Structures are given as structure tokens and as C-alpha cells.
PDB file of C-alpha atoms in Angstrom:
ATOM      1  CA  UNK A   1       0.000   0.000   0.000  1.00  0.00           C
ATOM      2  CA  UNK A   2       1.178   3.456  -0.820  1.00  0.00           C
ATOM      3  CA  UNK A   3       0.559   6.793   0.822  1.00  0.00           C
ATOM      4  CA  UNK A   4      -1.404   8.067  -2.179  1.00  0.00           C
ATOM      5  CA  UNK A   5      -3.800   5.109  -1.937  1.00  0.00           C
ATOM      6  CA  UNK A   6      -5.412   6.603   1.169  1.00  0.00           C
ATOM      7  CA  UNK A   7      -8.228   9.100   0.730  1.00  0.00           C
ATOM      8  CA  UNK A   8     -10.207  11.077   3.297  1.00  0.00           C
ATOM      9  CA  UNK A   9     -13.931  11.811   3.184  1.00  0.00           C
ATOM     10  CA  UNK A  10     -16.702  12.913   5.525  1.00  0.00           C
ATOM     11  CA  UNK A  11     -17.903  10.244   7.905  1.00  0.00           C
ATOM     12  CA  UNK A  12     -21.490   9.032   7.436  1.00  0.00           C
ATOM     13  CA  UNK A  13     -23.774   7.130   9.835  1.00  0.00           C
ATOM     14  CA  UNK A  14     -23.075   4.010   7.748  1.00  0.00           C
ATOM     15  CA  UNK A  15     -19.424   4.249   8.872  1.00  0.00           C
ATOM     16  CA  UNK A  16     -20.242   4.127  12.599  1.00  0.00           C
ATOM     17  CA  UNK A  17     -19.686   0.390  13.090  1.00  0.00           C
ATOM     18  CA  UNK A  18     -16.323   0.370  11.285  1.00  0.00           C
ATOM     19  CA  UNK A  19     -15.233   3.524  13.134  1.00  0.00           C
ATOM     20  CA  UNK A  20     -16.215   1.889  16.431  1.00  0.00           C
ATOM     21  CA  UNK A  21     -14.009  -1.090  15.512  1.00  0.00           C
ATOM     22  CA  UNK A  22     -11.076   1.220  14.708  1.00  0.00           C
ATOM     23  CA  UNK A  23     -11.620   3.085  17.989  1.00  0.00           C
ATOM     24  CA  UNK A  24     -11.604  -0.202  19.915  1.00  0.00           C
ATOM     25  CA  UNK A  25      -8.269  -1.213  18.343  1.00  0.00           C
ATOM     26  CA  UNK A  26      -6.578   2.190  18.676  1.00  0.00           C
ATOM     27  CA  UNK A  27      -7.650   3.408  22.113  1.00  0.00           C
ATOM     28  CA  UNK A  28      -7.917   2.045  25.631  1.00  0.00           C
ATOM     29  CA  UNK A  29     -10.788   4.458  26.364  1.00  0.00           C
ATOM     30  CA  UNK A  30     -13.375   3.407  23.801  1.00  0.00           C
ATOM     31  CA  UNK A  31     -16.543   5.174  22.725  1.00  0.00           C
ATOM     32  CA  UNK A  32     -19.659   3.097  22.075  1.00  0.00           C
ATOM     33  CA  UNK A  33     -21.020   2.656  18.567  1.00  0.00           C
ATOM     34  CA  UNK A  34     -24.044   4.698  19.696  1.00  0.00           C
ATOM     35  CA  UNK A  35     -21.797   7.650  20.570  1.00  0.00           C
ATOM     36  CA  UNK A  36     -20.472   7.626  17.007  1.00  0.00           C
ATOM     37  CA  UNK A  37     -24.051   7.605  15.687  1.00  0.00           C
ATOM     38  CA  UNK A  38     -25.043  10.422  18.055  1.00  0.00           C
ATOM     39  CA  UNK A  39     -22.297  12.659  16.628  1.00  0.00           C
ATOM     40  CA  UNK A  40     -24.534  13.407  13.649  1.00  0.00           C
ATOM     41  CA  UNK A  41     -27.132  15.110  15.870  1.00  0.00           C
ATOM     42  CA  UNK A  42     -24.908  18.150  16.399  1.00  0.00           C
ATOM     43  CA  UNK A  43     -23.724  20.544  13.702  1.00  0.00           C
ATOM     44  CA  UNK A  44     -20.701  21.395  15.865  1.00  0.00           C
ATOM     45  CA  UNK A  45     -19.199  17.938  15.192  1.00  0.00           C
ATOM     46  CA  UNK A  46     -17.166  17.277  12.058  1.00  0.00           C
ATOM     47  CA  UNK A  47     -15.839  13.746  11.538  1.00  0.00           C
ATOM     48  CA  UNK A  48     -13.868  12.204   8.699  1.00  0.00           C
ATOM     49  CA  UNK A  49     -12.687   8.747   7.733  1.00  0.00           C
ATOM     50  CA  UNK A  50      -9.580   7.614   5.895  1.00  0.00           C
ATOM     51  CA  UNK A  51      -9.934   4.697   3.544  1.00  0.00           C
ATOM     52  CA  UNK A  52      -7.688   2.585   1.388  1.00  0.00           C
ATOM     53  CA  UNK A  53      -9.740   1.028  -1.369  1.00  0.00           C
ATOM     54  CA  UNK A  54     -13.004   0.099   0.309  1.00  0.00           C
ATOM     55  CA  UNK A  55     -11.452  -0.408   3.749  1.00  0.00           C
ATOM     56  CA  UNK A  56     -11.778   2.218   6.463  1.00  0.00           C
ATOM     57  CA  UNK A  57      -8.383   2.549   8.103  1.00  0.00           C
ATOM     58  CA  UNK A  58      -8.762   5.652  10.268  1.00  0.00           C
ATOM     59  CA  UNK A  59     -10.991   8.415  11.528  1.00  0.00           C
ATOM     60  CA  UNK A  60     -10.760  11.834  13.139  1.00  0.00           C
ATOM     61  CA  UNK A  61     -13.085  14.506  14.394  1.00  0.00           C
ATOM     62  CA  UNK A  62     -13.431  17.933  15.899  1.00  0.00           C
ATOM     63  CA  UNK A  63     -16.080  19.619  17.978  1.00  0.00           C
ATOM     64  CA  UNK A  64     -16.426  23.364  17.416  1.00  0.00           C
ATOM     65  CA  UNK A  65     -17.393  25.807  20.178  1.00  0.00           C
ATOM     66  CA  UNK A  66     -17.050  29.504  19.461  1.00  0.00           C
ATOM     67  CA  UNK A  67     -13.664  30.261  17.948  1.00  0.00           C
ATOM     68  CA  UNK A  68     -12.092  26.978  19.091  1.00  0.00           C
ATOM     69  CA  UNK A  69     -12.132  23.503  17.597  1.00  0.00           C
ATOM     70  CA  UNK A  70     -11.268  20.601  19.880  1.00  0.00           C
ATOM     71  CA  UNK A  71      -9.760  17.505  18.291  1.00  0.00           C
ATOM     72  CA  UNK A  72     -11.770  14.703  19.840  1.00  0.00           C
ATOM     73  CA  UNK A  73      -9.942  11.711  18.364  1.00  0.00           C
ATOM     74  CA  UNK A  74      -7.569  10.715  15.594  1.00  0.00           C
ATOM     75  CA  UNK A  75      -7.167   6.973  15.173  1.00  0.00           C
ATOM     76  CA  UNK A  76      -5.469   4.940  12.449  1.00  0.00           C
ATOM     77  CA  UNK A  77      -5.270   1.151  12.377  1.00  0.00           C
ATOM     78  CA  UNK A  78      -1.736  -0.077  13.166  1.00  0.00           C
ATOM     79  CA  UNK A  79      -1.166  -1.652   9.745  1.00  0.00           C
ATOM     80  CA  UNK A  80      -1.958   1.680   8.026  1.00  0.00           C
ATOM     81  CA  UNK A  81       0.267   3.890  10.160  1.00  0.00           C
ATOM     82  CA  UNK A  82       3.229   5.749   8.630  1.00  0.00           C
ATOM     83  CA  UNK A  83       1.334   6.027   5.336  1.00  0.00           C
ATOM     84  CA  UNK A  84       0.071   9.583   5.745  1.00  0.00           C
ATOM     85  CA  UNK A  85      -3.475   8.827   6.916  1.00  0.00           C
ATOM     86  CA  UNK A  86      -3.146  10.714  10.214  1.00  0.00           C
ATOM     87  CA  UNK A  87      -1.590  13.695   8.416  1.00  0.00           C
ATOM     88  CA  UNK A  88      -4.421  13.759   5.869  1.00  0.00           C
ATOM     89  CA  UNK A  89      -7.043  13.480   8.603  1.00  0.00           C
ATOM     90  CA  UNK A  90      -5.430  16.230  10.664  1.00  0.00           C
ATOM     91  CA  UNK A  91      -5.200  18.432   7.575  1.00  0.00           C
ATOM     92  CA  UNK A  92      -8.932  17.957   6.960  1.00  0.00           C
ATOM     93  CA  UNK A  93      -9.682  18.903  10.577  1.00  0.00           C
ATOM     94  CA  UNK A  94      -7.607  22.086  10.302  1.00  0.00           C
ATOM     95  CA  UNK A  95      -9.306  23.078   7.044  1.00  0.00           C
ATOM     96  CA  UNK A  96     -12.779  22.475   8.523  1.00  0.00           C
ATOM     97  CA  UNK A  97     -11.877  24.403  11.681  1.00  0.00           C
ATOM     98  CA  UNK A  98     -10.802  27.379   9.597  1.00  0.00           C
ATOM     99  CA  UNK A  99     -13.920  27.132   7.393  1.00  0.00           C
ATOM    100  CA  UNK A 100     -16.154  27.253  10.469  1.00  0.00           C
ATOM    101  CA  UNK A 101     -14.464  30.424  11.717  1.00  0.00           C
ATOM    102  CA  UNK A 102     -12.201  28.940  14.359  1.00  0.00           C
ATOM    103  CA  UNK A 103      -9.094  30.837  15.382  1.00  0.00           C
ATOM    104  CA  UNK A 104      -7.447  27.912  17.149  1.00  0.00           C
ATOM    105  CA  UNK A 105      -7.459  24.140  17.480  1.00  0.00           C
ATOM    106  CA  UNK A 106      -6.908  22.442  20.841  1.00  0.00           C
ATOM    107  CA  UNK A 107      -6.235  18.818  21.757  1.00  0.00           C
ATOM    108  CA  UNK A 108      -4.998  16.535  24.492  1.00  0.00           C
ATOM    109  CA  UNK A 109      -2.597  13.684  23.813  1.00  0.00           C
ATOM    110  CA  UNK A 110      -1.126  11.001  26.038  1.00  0.00           C
ATOM    111  CA  UNK A 111       2.297  11.988  27.316  1.00  0.00           C
ATOM    112  CA  UNK A 112       3.712   8.654  26.072  1.00  0.00           C
ATOM    113  CA  UNK A 113       2.320   9.000  22.529  1.00  0.00           C
ATOM    114  CA  UNK A 114       5.520  10.257  20.914  1.00  0.00           C
ATOM    115  CA  UNK A 115       4.337   9.626  17.334  1.00  0.00           C
ATOM    116  CA  UNK A 116       1.179  11.711  17.781  1.00  0.00           C
ATOM    117  CA  UNK A 117       3.056  14.497  19.552  1.00  0.00           C
ATOM    118  CA  UNK A 118       5.564  14.587  16.693  1.00  0.00           C
ATOM    119  CA  UNK A 119       2.725  14.784  14.136  1.00  0.00           C
ATOM    120  CA  UNK A 120       1.132  17.672  16.021  1.00  0.00           C
ATOM    121  CA  UNK A 121       4.425  19.561  16.405  1.00  0.00           C
ATOM    122  CA  UNK A 122       5.094  19.089  12.676  1.00  0.00           C
ATOM    123  CA  UNK A 123       1.726  20.784  12.115  1.00  0.00           C
ATOM    124  CA  UNK A 124       2.657  23.737  14.340  1.00  0.00           C
ATOM    125  CA  UNK A 125       0.851  22.692  17.507  1.00  0.00           C
ATOM    126  CA  UNK A 126       2.508  23.938  20.674  1.00  0.00           C
ATOM    127  CA  UNK A 127       2.511  22.158  24.018  1.00  0.00           C
ATOM    128  CA  UNK A 128       0.745  24.411  26.522  1.00  0.00           C
ATOM    129  CA  UNK A 129       0.202  22.426  29.701  1.00  0.00           C
ATOM    130  CA  UNK A 130       0.220  19.047  31.381  1.00  0.00           C
ATOM    131  CA  UNK A 131      -3.018  17.646  32.793  1.00  0.00           C
ATOM    132  CA  UNK A 132      -1.961  15.306  35.578  1.00  0.00           C
ATOM    133  CA  UNK A 133      -3.576  11.865  35.429  1.00  0.00           C
ATOM    134  CA  UNK A 134      -5.923  13.049  32.662  1.00  0.00           C
ATOM    135  CA  UNK A 135      -6.215   9.602  31.094  1.00  0.00           C
ATOM    136  CA  UNK A 136      -7.304   6.348  32.688  1.00  0.00           C
ATOM    137  CA  UNK A 137      -6.753   2.765  31.522  1.00  0.00           C
ATOM    138  CA  UNK A 138      -3.836   3.261  32.192  1.00  0.00           C
ATOM    139  CA  UNK A 139      -3.551   6.426  34.230  1.00  0.00           C
ATOM    140  CA  UNK A 140      -1.341   8.886  32.400  1.00  0.00           C
ATOM    141  CA  UNK A 141      -0.749  12.600  32.022  1.00  0.00           C
ATOM    142  CA  UNK A 142      -2.312  14.426  29.094  1.00  0.00           C
ATOM    143  CA  UNK A 143      -0.425  17.080  27.149  1.00  0.00           C
ATOM    144  CA  UNK A 144      -2.585  20.036  26.093  1.00  0.00           C
ATOM    145  CA  UNK A 145      -1.609  21.335  22.663  1.00  0.00           C
ATOM    146  CA  UNK A 146      -2.792  24.334  20.662  1.00  0.00           C
ATOM    147  CA  UNK A 147      -2.518  25.450  17.046  1.00  0.00           C
ATOM    148  CA  UNK A 148      -3.421  29.012  16.064  1.00  0.00           C
ATOM    149  CA  UNK A 149      -5.133  29.358  12.689  1.00  0.00           C
ATOM    150  CA  UNK A 150      -4.330  33.036  12.175  1.00  0.00           C
ATOM    151  CA  UNK A 151      -1.715  32.258   9.503  1.00  0.00           C
ATOM    152  CA  UNK A 152      -3.610  29.531   7.702  1.00  0.00           C
ATOM    153  CA  UNK A 153      -1.179  29.444   4.786  1.00  0.00           C
ATOM    154  CA  UNK A 154       1.124  27.346   6.964  1.00  0.00           C
ATOM    155  CA  UNK A 155      -1.305  24.414   7.145  1.00  0.00           C
ATOM    156  CA  UNK A 156       0.531  21.454   5.622  1.00  0.00           C
ATOM    157  CA  UNK A 157      -0.819  19.643   2.584  1.00  0.00           C
TER     158      UNK A 157
END
């Protein structure tokens, strides 16, 4: 599989079961399939899926409140990592955040998730704070990161 074989599109309710499966594989704190279906009830939620061929291999979403978009989750199946899916998903989130009038994007990431932190830094997120014992299963600190959207021309393609 090649990087260019992965495409990103808006998530639909029909994707909820596959996204739930990806969530279950990628995260220790799993959302229910119903939560993924409920996302469509709110216009403040914007979720996308990455697919290779007809196989969903990742997903990501933001929730918008005022001038801030919060990255809720970015998950990519292990066998599809290092192929650009997370970068493409993050790019789509940044574009949507800007389109909806957001001035910044916030997120929390596990302190031990070096790959995700590197991806976010590459995309001009800055580490702002540490939330002690933010995560459970296992208990771990969360790193709060922020990306200003004032100079949108620097969003990576």
C-alpha cells in the first residue's frame, strides 16, 4: 500500500460500526457505537474517515465551540500507520476548523504518545500544559496542545 492510496472523506452514519471497531483497536478508552451515531445530531461535530480502497483505516473529528475547535480523536489502524493517513485526517480537521471560523485548534494527547506528539508539532501545535492523570486505563498525564489558525497558509498539505 502506498501513501497516495489513502483518501479522506466525511464520515457518514453508515461508517459508525467500522469507526467503532477502529476506535476499539486504537484506544484504551473506547466510545460506544451509539456515541459515534449520536455525533450526527450536532452541527458542531465534524468527523472524517480515511480509507484505502473500500477499507476504512482511520478516523478523526473535531467539535467546534465559538472560535475553538477541539480535536476529539484521531485513530489509524496499526497496519496503516506511517502512510500519511493521520496527516491527511489532521489536515482535513484544520481546514474544517478554519472554514467554520475557528481561530485555534486544541487537543490533548497522552504523554507517552511520541508519534502523535511529533505529528502535532510538525503541524505547528505547541505544548501548553500538562493535565496530571488526565487519562485512565492506564492512568497517564495528558499534554494540552494548541494550534493558532491566524496564519492559515502554513497548514501542511
